[in-house]
Coordinates of C-alpha atoms and ligand atoms in Angstrom, one line a residue:
X1 CA 13.7 30.0 62.6
X2 CA 12.3 30.2 66.2
X3 CA 12.9 26.6 66.9
X4 CA 13.6 23.4 65.1
X5 CA 10.0 22.3 64.6
X6 CA 10.1 23.2 60.9
X7 CA 12.8 20.7 60.1
X8 CA 10.9 17.7 61.4
X9 CA 8.7 16.7 58.5
X10 CA 11.0 17.4 55.6
X11 CA 13.9 15.7 57.5
X12 CA 11.8 12.6 58.3
X13 CA 10.5 12.4 54.7
X14 CA 14.1 12.7 53.3
X15 CA 15.4 10.0 55.7
X16 CA 12.7 7.5 54.6
X17 CA 14.0 7.9 51.0
X18 CA 17.7 8.3 51.5
X19 CA 18.8 6.4 54.6
X20 CA 21.8 4.2 53.8
X21 CA 21.4 0.5 54.4
X22 CA 23.9 -0.1 57.2
X23 CA 24.4 -3.4 59.1
X24 CA 23.4 -2.0 62.5
X25 CA 20.2 -0.5 61.2
X26 CA 18.4 -3.6 60.1
X27 CA 18.2 -5.1 63.6
X28 CA 18.6 -2.2 66.0
X29 CA 18.9 -4.0 69.3
X30 CA 20.7 -2.2 72.1
X31 CA 24.0 -4.2 71.8
X32 CA 24.3 -3.7 68.1
X33 CA 23.6 0.0 68.4
X34 CA 26.1 0.3 71.2
X35 CA 28.9 -1.5 69.3
X36 CA 28.3 0.5 66.1
X37 CA 28.1 3.9 67.9
X38 CA 31.4 3.2 69.8
X39 CA 33.1 2.1 66.6
X40 CA 31.8 5.1 64.7
X41 CA 33.2 7.6 67.2
X42 CA 36.6 7.8 65.6
X43 CA 36.2 5.8 62.4
X44 CA 34.3 6.3 59.1
X45 CA 31.2 4.2 58.3
X46 CA 32.9 2.3 55.4
X47 CA 35.8 1.3 57.6
X48 CA 33.6 0.3 60.5
X49 CA 31.3 -2.1 58.5
X50 CA 33.7 -5.2 58.4
X51 CA 34.8 -4.7 62.0
X52 CA 31.2 -4.5 63.1
X53 CA 30.2 -7.8 61.4
X54 CA 33.3 -9.6 62.7
X55 CA 32.9 -8.3 66.2
X56 CA 29.2 -9.4 66.4
X57 CA 30.0 -12.8 65.0
X58 CA 32.8 -13.4 67.5
X59 CA 30.9 -11.8 70.5
X60 CA 27.2 -12.1 69.7
X61 CA 25.9 -11.1 73.1
X62 CA 26.8 -8.7 75.9
X63 CA 27.6 -11.8 78.0
X64 CA 30.2 -12.8 75.5
X65 CA 31.8 -9.4 75.6
X66 CA 31.8 -9.4 79.4
X67 CA 33.7 -12.8 79.4
X68 CA 36.1 -12.6 76.5
X69 CA 39.8 -12.6 77.3
X70 CA 41.4 -9.2 76.9
X71 CA 43.9 -10.3 74.3
X72 CA 41.2 -11.6 72.0
X73 CA 39.1 -8.5 72.6
X74 CA 42.0 -6.2 71.6
X75 CA 42.6 -8.4 68.6
X76 CA 39.1 -7.8 67.4
X77 CA 39.7 -4.0 67.7
X78 CA 43.1 -4.0 66.0
X79 CA 43.2 -1.2 63.5
X80 CA 40.3 0.8 64.9
X81 CA 42.6 2.5 67.5
X82 CA 41.7 4.2 70.7
X83 CA 41.7 0.9 72.5
X84 CA 40.2 2.3 75.7
X85 CA 36.9 2.5 73.9
X86 CA 36.7 -1.3 73.8
X87 CA 38.2 -1.7 77.3
X88 CA 35.4 0.5 78.6
X89 CA 32.9 -1.5 76.7
X90 CA 34.0 -4.6 78.4
X91 CA 33.8 -2.9 81.8
X92 CA 30.2 -1.8 81.0
X93 CA 29.3 -5.3 79.7
X94 CA 30.5 -6.8 83.1
X95 CA 28.3 -4.3 84.9
X96 CA 25.3 -5.0 82.6
X97 CA 25.7 -8.7 83.4
X98 CA 26.1 -8.2 87.1
X99 CA 23.4 -5.5 87.6
X100 CA 20.9 -6.0 84.8
X101 CA 21.0 -9.7 84.0
X102 CA 23.0 -9.2 80.8
X103 CA 20.4 -6.9 79.2
X104 CA 21.1 -3.3 78.4
X105 CA 18.7 -1.4 80.7
X106 CA 16.0 0.5 78.8
X107 CA 16.5 3.6 80.9
X108 CA 18.5 6.7 79.7
X109 CA 20.1 7.5 83.0
X110 CA 21.2 4.0 83.6
X111 CA 22.7 3.7 80.2
X112 CA 24.5 7.0 80.7
X113 CA 26.0 5.8 83.9
X114 CA 27.9 3.0 82.2
X115 CA 31.7 3.4 81.5
X116 CA 32.5 4.9 78.1
X117 CA 29.0 6.1 77.4
X118 CA 28.4 9.8 77.2
X119 CA 25.2 11.7 76.4
X120 CA 25.5 11.1 72.7
X121 CA 25.9 7.3 72.9
X122 CA 23.3 7.0 75.6
X123 CA 20.9 9.1 73.5
X124 CA 21.6 6.9 70.5
X125 CA 21.0 3.6 72.3
X126 CA 18.0 4.9 74.2
X127 CA 16.3 6.3 71.1
X128 CA 17.3 3.8 68.4
X129 CA 16.9 0.6 70.4
X130 CA 14.1 1.6 72.9
X131 CA 12.3 4.5 71.3
X132 CA 13.1 6.7 74.3
X133 CA 12.8 10.4 73.3
X134 CA 16.3 11.6 74.0
X135 CA 18.6 13.5 71.7
X136 CA 21.8 12.0 70.2
X137 CA 23.9 15.0 69.3
X138 CA 27.3 14.2 67.7
X139 CA 29.6 16.2 65.5
X140 CA 27.4 15.6 62.5
X141 CA 24.3 16.9 64.3
X142 CA 26.2 19.9 65.7
X143 CA 27.2 20.9 62.2
X144 CA 23.7 20.6 60.8
X145 CA 22.2 22.6 63.7
X146 CA 24.8 25.3 63.6
X147 CA 24.1 25.8 59.9
X148 CA 20.3 25.6 60.1
X149 CA 20.2 28.0 63.0
X150 CA 23.2 30.0 61.7
X151 CA 24.8 29.7 65.1
X152 CA 28.4 31.0 65.5
X153 CA 28.8 29.5 68.9
X154 CA 31.8 27.2 69.5
X155 CA 30.6 23.6 69.1
X156 CA 33.6 22.4 71.1
X157 CA 32.0 23.9 74.2
X158 CA 30.0 21.6 76.4
X159 CA 27.5 24.4 77.1
X160 CA 26.8 24.7 73.4
X161 CA 26.3 21.0 73.0
X162 CA 23.8 21.0 75.9
X163 CA 21.9 23.9 74.3
X164 CA 21.7 22.0 71.0
X165 CA 20.5 18.9 72.9
X166 CA 17.7 21.0 74.4
X167 CA 16.7 22.3 71.0
X168 CA 16.5 18.7 69.6
X169 CA 14.8 17.4 72.7
X170 CA 12.0 19.9 72.2
X171 CA 11.0 18.7 68.8
X172 CA 11.6 14.9 68.8
X173 CA 8.5 13.5 67.0
X174 CA 6.4 11.1 69.1
X175 CA 7.2 7.5 68.5
X176 CA 10.0 8.3 66.1
X177 CA 12.9 9.3 68.3
X178 CA 15.4 6.8 66.8
X179 CA 14.7 7.7 63.2
X180 CA 14.7 11.4 63.9
X181 CA 18.1 11.2 65.6
X182 CA 19.5 9.0 62.8
X183 CA 18.1 11.4 60.2
X184 CA 20.0 14.3 61.7
X185 CA 23.2 12.2 61.9
X186 CA 22.6 10.9 58.3
X187 CA 22.1 14.4 56.9
X188 CA 25.3 15.5 58.5
X189 CA 27.2 12.5 57.2
X190 CA 26.1 12.6 53.5
X191 CA 24.6 16.0 52.7
X192 CA 25.6 18.7 55.2
X193 CA 29.2 17.4 55.0
X194 CA 32.2 18.6 56.9
X195 CA 35.0 19.0 54.4
X196 CA 34.4 20.9 51.2
X197 CA 31.1 22.4 50.1
X198 CA 27.8 21.0 51.7
X199 CA 25.4 19.6 49.1
X200 CA 22.7 22.2 49.7
X201 CA 21.0 21.4 46.4
X202 CA 20.2 17.9 47.8
X203 CA 19.2 19.1 51.2
X204 CA 15.6 18.9 52.4
X205 CA 16.3 21.8 54.8
X206 CA 17.8 24.2 52.3
X207 CA 14.7 26.4 52.1
X208 CA 14.8 27.0 55.9
X209 CA 18.6 26.9 56.6
X210 CA 19.7 30.3 57.8
X211 CA 23.3 29.7 56.9
X212 CA 22.4 28.6 53.4
X213 CA 20.0 31.6 52.9
X214 CA 22.7 34.0 54.0
X215 CA 25.4 32.2 52.0
X216 CA 27.6 31.3 55.0
X217 CA 27.1 27.5 55.3
X218 CA 30.7 26.8 54.7
X219 CA 31.9 29.2 57.5
X220 CA 30.0 27.1 60.0
X221 CA 30.3 25.4 62.5
X222 CA 32.7 27.4 64.5
X223 CA 35.2 25.3 66.5
X224 CA 38.2 26.2 68.6
X225 CA 41.1 24.7 66.7
X226 CA 42.6 21.7 68.4
X227 CA 45.9 22.1 70.3
X228 CA 48.9 21.5 68.1
X229 CA 50.2 18.0 68.4
X230 CA 53.5 17.3 70.1
X231 CA 56.0 15.7 67.7
X232 CA 58.1 12.8 68.9
X233 CA 60.9 11.2 67.0
X234 CA 61.2 7.5 67.4
X235 CA 63.3 4.7 66.0
X236 CA 61.5 1.4 65.4
X237 CA 63.3 -1.9 65.0
X238 CA 62.4 -5.0 63.1
X239 CA 64.6 -7.4 64.9
X240 CA 64.7 -10.6 62.9
X241 CA 65.9 -14.0 63.9
X242 CA 65.1 -16.6 61.2
X243 CA 61.3 -16.2 60.7
X244 CA 60.7 -14.6 64.0
X245 CA 60.6 -10.9 65.1
X246 CA 60.9 -9.4 68.5
X247 CA 58.0 -7.9 70.3
X248 CA 57.4 -6.4 73.7
X249 CA 54.5 -5.4 75.8
X250 CA 53.8 -1.8 76.6
X251 CA 53.3 -0.7 80.1
X252 CA 49.8 -1.0 81.7
X253 CA 49.3 2.8 81.8
X254 CA 49.6 5.5 79.3
X255 CA 49.7 5.7 75.5
X256 CA 48.7 2.3 73.8
X257 CA 48.6 0.8 77.3
X258 CA 49.1 -3.0 77.5
X259 CA 49.4 -3.5 73.7
X260 CA 52.3 -5.2 72.0
X261 CA 54.9 -3.3 70.0
X262 CA 58.0 -3.6 68.0
X263 CA 61.1 -2.5 69.9
X264 CA 61.5 1.2 69.7
X265 CA 63.5 4.0 71.2
X266 CA 63.2 7.8 71.6
X267 CA 64.9 9.9 69.0
X268 CA 66.3 9.1 65.5
X269 CA 69.2 6.8 66.0
X270 CA 72.0 6.2 63.5
X271 CA 72.9 2.6 62.4
X272 CA 75.8 2.6 64.8
X273 CA 73.6 3.7 67.7
X274 CA 71.1 0.9 66.8
X275 CA 73.9 -1.7 66.8
X276 CA 75.1 -0.5 70.2
X277 CA 71.5 -0.9 71.5
X278 CA 71.1 -4.4 70.0
X279 CA 74.4 -5.5 71.5
X280 CA 73.4 -4.1 74.9
X281 CA 70.5 -6.6 74.7
X282 CA 73.1 -9.3 74.4
X283 CA 72.0 -10.0 70.8
X284 CA 74.4 -10.6 67.9
X285 CA 73.6 -8.5 64.8
X286 CA 74.4 -10.0 61.4
X287 CA 73.2 -7.3 59.1
X288 CA 71.4 -3.9 59.5
X289 CA 69.4 -2.1 56.9
X290 CA 67.5 1.2 56.9
X291 CA 63.8 1.0 56.3
X292 CA 61.6 3.9 55.0
X293 CA 60.6 6.6 57.5
X294 CA 57.0 6.5 58.6
X295 CA 54.6 8.8 60.4
X296 CA 51.7 8.1 62.8
X297 CA 49.2 10.6 64.0
X298 CA 47.6 10.2 67.4
X299 CA 44.9 12.6 68.6
X300 CA 47.4 14.5 70.8
X301 CA 50.8 13.7 69.2
X302 CA 52.7 12.5 66.2
X303 CA 55.4 9.9 65.9
X304 CA 57.9 10.6 63.3
X305 CA 59.6 7.2 62.9
X306 CA 62.9 6.0 61.5
X307 CA 63.1 2.3 61.0
X308 CA 65.8 -0.4 60.8
X309 CA 65.7 -4.1 60.1
X310 CA 68.4 -5.9 62.0
X311 CA 69.1 -9.6 61.4
X312 CA 70.5 -11.3 64.4
X313 CA 71.8 -14.7 65.3
X314 CA 69.4 -16.9 67.0
X315 CA 69.4 -15.7 70.6
X316 CA 70.5 -18.2 73.3
X317 CA 68.1 -16.4 75.7
X318 CA 65.5 -13.8 75.1
X319 CA 66.6 -10.3 76.3
X320 CA 64.6 -9.0 79.2
X321 CA 61.2 -7.6 78.2
X322 CA 61.4 -8.9 74.7
X323 CA 60.2 -12.1 73.1
X324 CA 60.3 -13.5 69.6
X325 CA 57.2 -14.5 67.7
X326 CA 56.7 -16.2 64.4
X327 CA 55.1 -14.3 61.6
X328 CA 51.8 -16.3 61.7
X329 CA 51.5 -15.9 65.5
X330 CA 52.0 -12.2 65.1
X331 CA 49.0 -11.9 62.8
X332 CA 46.8 -14.2 64.8
X333 CA 47.5 -13.5 68.4
X334 CA 49.0 -10.1 69.0
X335 CA 47.3 -6.8 68.6
X336 CA 50.0 -4.4 67.5
X337 CA 48.8 -0.8 67.2
X338 CA 48.4 0.8 63.8
X339 CA 51.3 3.1 64.7
X340 CA 53.7 0.3 63.8
X341 CA 51.9 -0.7 60.6
X342 CA 54.6 0.6 58.3
X343 CA 57.0 -1.8 59.9
X344 CA 54.9 -4.8 60.8
X345 CA 53.6 -4.9 57.2
X346 CA 57.2 -5.1 56.2
X347 CA 57.7 -8.1 58.3
X348 CA 54.5 -9.9 57.4
X349 CA 55.0 -9.5 53.7
X350 CA 58.5 -11.0 53.6
Ligands
ADE401 N1 27.8 8.1 62.6 C1 27.7 8.0 63.9 N2 26.6 7.3 64.2 C2 26.0 6.9 63.0 C3 24.9 6.2 62.6 N3 24.1 5.6 63.5 N4 24.7 6.0 61.3 C4 25.5 6.6 60.4 N5 26.5 7.3 60.7 C5 26.8 7.5 62.0

């Protein structure tokens, strides 16, 4: 294949018949496209759907997003992870209100200049919401293109992404930029799939796909393997006083910045060491019990967690840095990162 021209008609015909009905597709205004694309960056479509609906109901306009209190914003994002994504969205929303009267600008370069918006998201918003002929090349599209063109270049390289963006840019059909980009994404998501065998029998491009013709579809795309993750042992405490559990707020910078957490310490502590720690906080333990181990995987590291439940006498004063919240409050008000789920679940279901 000299260029991607050949794929346009079969791909567009296929998309008309097979596009999934998704909540952000029926009314593709810029805000809805933006929210959905940011959510979809690290999370599967099925998991995103309920978050998307709830987020739009709570914050129906860019203005609402710009003004919402951070705690409430983080609560809406709880469980999606990578909280800086939503913090950047709020920064961008403030800029849109201040500079563009609360409306997403219908200009690719201006969209791209907003915090948290890279070439993929800018291309998606520009093309889907405004019909601007710009490519939106994400991991799905890189996989489809690597296979169709039988390219062994490393898709983790910025230069390769830019090359693929150029290839797409050259063939975007007039007046159909949004559907063409979504068709490429959709093909990658449901036919030219990443794990296991691609469904070439269902693919509208199988007759022209170089990788398929040469029997190498499953070898592609080529990616440099991600760095191995650092493993950190931690001990997490469910400190219970009556129906309350202890929380503290993480530092403003770094991993899980500014979110609430269960008390936790570096290393795997023994029962005795945990009791020493609890007493150092000037709390009086009544009973200690080991909880099941748990693991949480971040993009760059893993926490291997040991857990303890410690019942304590009602504190006369809260230890520095910690505070005690009731079960209901914990669910309604505080966004506790998914890393602690194994242990907060334990507390919530008591
Ligand atoms: N993954 C990323 N963006 C998507 C979209 N717009 N539709 C379906 N899956 C996606």
